[in-house]
Amino acid sequence: MKTVSKSSFTLFELLIVILIISIIYAIFVQRLSSKEQLLKSKGIEAIGELLEGYDFNKSVSLRCTDKCKKCYIFVDGNKTKEIDSPFTSEPKVYDFDIHGILSQLKFTPIFDENNNPQEICFAYFRYPNKSTSSYIVEYQDEFYIFYPLLHPPLKVTTIQEAQDHFDPSPWIPTESGEYNF
């Protein structure tokens, strides 16, 4: 009696493999699109959540150009994808300078494929130690305080209220040798 060796997959086995791959793909795509939908529904308050889940060594960031009409995800400094902008108008971004004075930020431009500079109107970074960008964003007559450690942004109605919540002056030295940590 001859034994027949089986050297190929049956149709049933191939269908099972295709089914498993399809299920994994559907879960992955849904998870990615749900984060972008979250950004559309919650707006800039969901930027931190959008950047969760990216695998990176140095940083992952959201950077917006063209008066905040176009936004991109950068992983370790490399542009990986374009996403829908959470902005309908250009925000103003503020931070305290080295003297403790609230000043409008100007971000470092990025360069396109033709080496032309693209002005950045908004940038948000996340680092491996779980620290993030921290500043005050004025957008649509409201102020959002982005804290440095993965806290959701706090929304307030006035710049004074935002400044009071974000003010670093208690820990800025006023005299040499004086530190109020």
Tab-separated table of C-alpha atoms in Angstrom:
chain	number	residue	atom	x	y	z
A	1	MET	CA	0.000	0.000	0.000
A	2	LYS	CA	1.253	3.412	-0.988
A	3	THR	CA	1.265	6.333	1.404
A	4	VAL	CA	0.415	9.660	-0.101
A	5	SER	CA	2.277	12.618	1.341
A	6	LYS	CA	0.335	15.798	1.806
A	7	SER	CA	2.343	18.768	0.514
A	8	SER	CA	-0.273	21.505	0.224
A	9	PHE	CA	-2.987	23.172	2.271
A	10	THR	CA	-6.600	22.307	1.802
A	11	LEU	CA	-9.106	24.947	0.818
A	12	PHE	CA	-10.603	24.818	4.303
A	13	GLU	CA	-7.234	25.521	5.957
A	14	LEU	CA	-6.616	28.494	3.670
A	15	LEU	CA	-10.056	29.909	4.455
A	16	ILE	CA	-9.375	29.650	8.191
A	17	VAL	CA	-6.061	31.540	7.810
A	18	ILE	CA	-7.734	34.267	5.718
A	19	LEU	CA	-10.501	34.588	8.307
A	20	ILE	CA	-8.013	35.001	11.178
A	21	ILE	CA	-5.999	37.617	9.267
A	22	SER	CA	-9.201	39.506	8.387
A	23	ILE	CA	-10.331	39.630	12.011
A	24	ILE	CA	-6.947	40.933	13.203
A	25	TYR	CA	-6.878	43.542	10.439
A	26	ALA	CA	-10.418	44.730	11.233
A	27	ILE	CA	-9.601	45.181	14.916
A	28	PHE	CA	-6.389	47.094	14.151
A	29	VAL	CA	-7.972	49.420	11.563
A	30	GLN	CA	-10.953	50.105	13.810
A	31	ARG	CA	-8.658	51.024	16.694
A	32	LEU	CA	-6.673	53.471	14.562
A	33	SER	CA	-9.718	55.096	13.012
A	34	SER	CA	-11.483	55.323	16.377
A	35	LYS	CA	-8.598	57.432	17.742
A	36	GLU	CA	-8.881	59.805	14.797
A	37	GLN	CA	-12.674	59.905	15.282
A	38	LEU	CA	-12.056	60.686	18.946
A	39	LEU	CA	-9.909	63.641	17.871
A	40	LYS	CA	-12.703	64.871	15.583
A	41	SER	CA	-15.375	64.527	18.250
A	42	LYS	CA	-13.442	65.827	21.283
A	43	GLY	CA	-11.190	68.238	19.427
A	44	ILE	CA	-7.870	69.321	20.852
A	45	GLU	CA	-8.671	67.814	24.239
A	46	ALA	CA	-8.002	64.351	22.726
A	47	ILE	CA	-4.549	65.061	21.263
A	48	GLY	CA	-2.766	63.200	24.064
A	49	GLU	CA	-5.004	60.147	23.575
A	50	LEU	CA	-4.357	60.231	19.825
A	51	LEU	CA	-0.615	59.806	20.365
A	52	GLU	CA	-0.992	56.857	22.735
A	53	GLY	CA	-0.159	53.519	21.212
A	54	TYR	CA	2.538	54.704	18.823
A	55	ASP	CA	5.811	52.813	19.145
A	56	PHE	CA	8.683	55.318	19.363
A	57	ASN	CA	12.182	55.760	20.770
A	58	LYS	CA	12.662	59.549	20.980
A	59	SER	CA	9.238	61.166	20.550
A	60	VAL	CA	5.884	61.021	18.826
A	61	SER	CA	4.270	64.291	17.852
A	62	LEU	CA	1.347	65.972	16.170
A	63	ARG	CA	2.403	68.961	14.058
A	64	CYS	CA	0.015	71.163	12.116
A	65	THR	CA	0.893	73.368	9.131
A	66	ASP	CA	-0.877	75.577	6.588
A	67	LYS	CA	-2.609	77.652	9.283
A	68	CYS	CA	-3.569	74.394	11.022
A	69	LYS	CA	-5.482	72.997	8.051
A	70	LYS	CA	-3.106	70.023	7.705
A	71	CYS	CA	-1.767	67.905	10.558
A	72	TYR	CA	0.793	65.121	10.581
A	73	ILE	CA	1.956	62.440	12.975
A	74	PHE	CA	5.731	62.289	13.371
A	75	VAL	CA	7.436	59.296	14.973
A	76	ASP	CA	11.059	59.843	16.019
A	77	GLY	CA	11.220	62.911	13.769
A	78	ASN	CA	9.881	61.180	10.640
A	79	LYS	CA	6.521	62.106	9.120
A	80	THR	CA	4.421	58.932	9.163
A	81	LYS	CA	0.897	60.008	8.231
A	82	GLU	CA	-1.442	62.911	7.595
A	83	ILE	CA	-4.567	63.163	9.736
A	84	ASP	CA	-7.615	65.406	9.749
A	85	SER	CA	-6.916	68.612	11.628
A	86	PRO	CA	-8.712	69.079	14.952
A	87	PHE	CA	-8.696	72.826	14.232
A	88	THR	CA	-11.102	74.924	12.169
A	89	SER	CA	-9.063	78.083	12.754
A	90	GLU	CA	-5.488	78.812	13.787
A	91	PRO	CA	-4.873	78.568	17.551
A	92	LYS	CA	-2.546	80.776	19.572
A	93	VAL	CA	-0.077	78.932	21.790
A	94	TYR	CA	1.462	80.533	24.892
A	95	ASP	CA	4.161	79.564	27.366
A	96	PHE	CA	6.107	81.303	30.093
A	97	ASP	CA	9.518	82.564	29.039
A	98	ILE	CA	12.616	82.339	31.248
A	99	HIS	CA	11.496	85.467	33.103
A	100	GLY	CA	8.056	84.053	33.948
A	101	ILE	CA	6.215	86.210	31.392
A	102	LEU	CA	3.464	84.602	29.323
A	103	SER	CA	4.474	84.896	25.640
A	104	GLN	CA	3.138	83.533	22.366
A	105	LEU	CA	5.178	80.582	21.053
A	106	LYS	CA	6.597	80.272	17.575
A	107	PHE	CA	7.379	76.683	16.560
A	108	THR	CA	10.366	75.529	14.530
A	109	PRO	CA	9.307	75.002	10.894
A	110	ILE	CA	9.451	71.623	9.165
A	111	PHE	CA	10.585	71.078	5.580
A	112	ASP	CA	8.521	69.466	2.835
A	113	GLU	CA	9.763	67.068	0.134
A	114	ASN	CA	11.145	70.015	-1.902
A	115	ASN	CA	13.030	71.359	1.133
A	116	ASN	CA	10.629	74.322	1.477
A	117	PRO	CA	9.954	75.460	5.059
A	118	GLN	CA	6.427	74.865	6.366
A	119	GLU	CA	5.350	77.081	9.259
A	120	ILE	CA	4.032	75.142	12.258
A	121	CYS	CA	0.976	76.627	13.962
A	122	PHE	CA	0.667	73.869	16.570
A	123	ALA	CA	2.884	71.046	17.812
A	124	TYR	CA	2.383	68.551	20.615
A	125	PHE	CA	5.095	66.092	21.667
A	126	ARG	CA	5.122	62.959	23.780
A	127	TYR	CA	8.375	61.440	25.085
A	128	PRO	CA	9.379	57.982	26.385
A	129	ASN	CA	9.390	59.179	30.020
A	130	LYS	CA	5.662	60.004	29.581
A	131	SER	CA	6.272	63.762	29.607
A	132	THR	CA	4.464	65.891	27.049
A	133	SER	CA	4.365	69.425	25.693
A	134	SER	CA	3.049	71.931	28.198
A	135	TYR	CA	1.538	75.297	27.355
A	136	ILE	CA	-1.683	77.283	27.066
A	137	VAL	CA	-3.642	77.129	23.810
A	138	GLU	CA	-6.181	79.787	22.895
A	139	TYR	CA	-8.711	78.365	20.485
A	140	GLN	CA	-12.249	79.517	19.666
A	141	ASP	CA	-12.486	81.915	22.628
A	142	GLU	CA	-11.456	79.241	25.127
A	143	PHE	CA	-8.140	78.425	26.741
A	144	TYR	CA	-6.731	74.914	27.108
A	145	ILE	CA	-3.961	74.201	29.581
A	146	PHE	CA	-1.726	71.346	28.441
A	147	TYR	CA	0.151	70.012	31.453
A	148	PRO	CA	3.567	68.311	31.101
A	149	LEU	CA	2.594	64.819	32.290
A	150	LEU	CA	-0.243	63.135	30.368
A	151	HIS	CA	-3.021	64.929	32.199
A	152	PRO	CA	-6.016	65.770	30.058
A	153	PRO	CA	-6.068	69.456	29.129
A	154	LEU	CA	-7.992	71.771	31.417
A	155	LYS	CA	-10.411	74.121	29.619
A	156	VAL	CA	-11.001	77.594	31.062
A	157	THR	CA	-12.666	80.738	29.716
A	158	THR	CA	-10.120	83.523	30.365
A	159	ILE	CA	-6.397	83.964	29.854
A	160	GLN	CA	-6.066	85.099	33.486
A	161	GLU	CA	-7.677	81.895	34.720
A	162	ALA	CA	-5.366	79.865	32.457
A	163	GLN	CA	-2.342	81.796	33.675
A	164	ASP	CA	-3.312	81.214	37.316
A	165	HIS	CA	-3.545	77.439	36.740
A	166	PHE	CA	-0.334	77.286	34.718
A	167	ASP	CA	1.816	79.922	36.463
A	168	PRO	CA	5.331	78.630	37.236
A	169	SER	CA	6.399	81.799	39.116
A	170	PRO	CA	6.276	80.172	42.593
A	171	TRP	CA	9.208	77.957	41.628
A	172	ILE	CA	11.217	80.455	39.524
A	173	PRO	CA	14.109	81.897	41.553
A	174	THR	CA	13.807	85.634	42.127
A	175	GLU	CA	17.196	86.189	43.752
A	176	SER	CA	20.387	84.247	43.255
A	177	GLY	CA	20.395	81.277	45.598
A	178	GLU	CA	16.653	81.516	46.289
A	179	TYR	CA	14.683	78.473	45.147
A	180	ASN	CA	11.094	77.765	46.151
A	181	PHE	CA	10.717	74.108	45.179
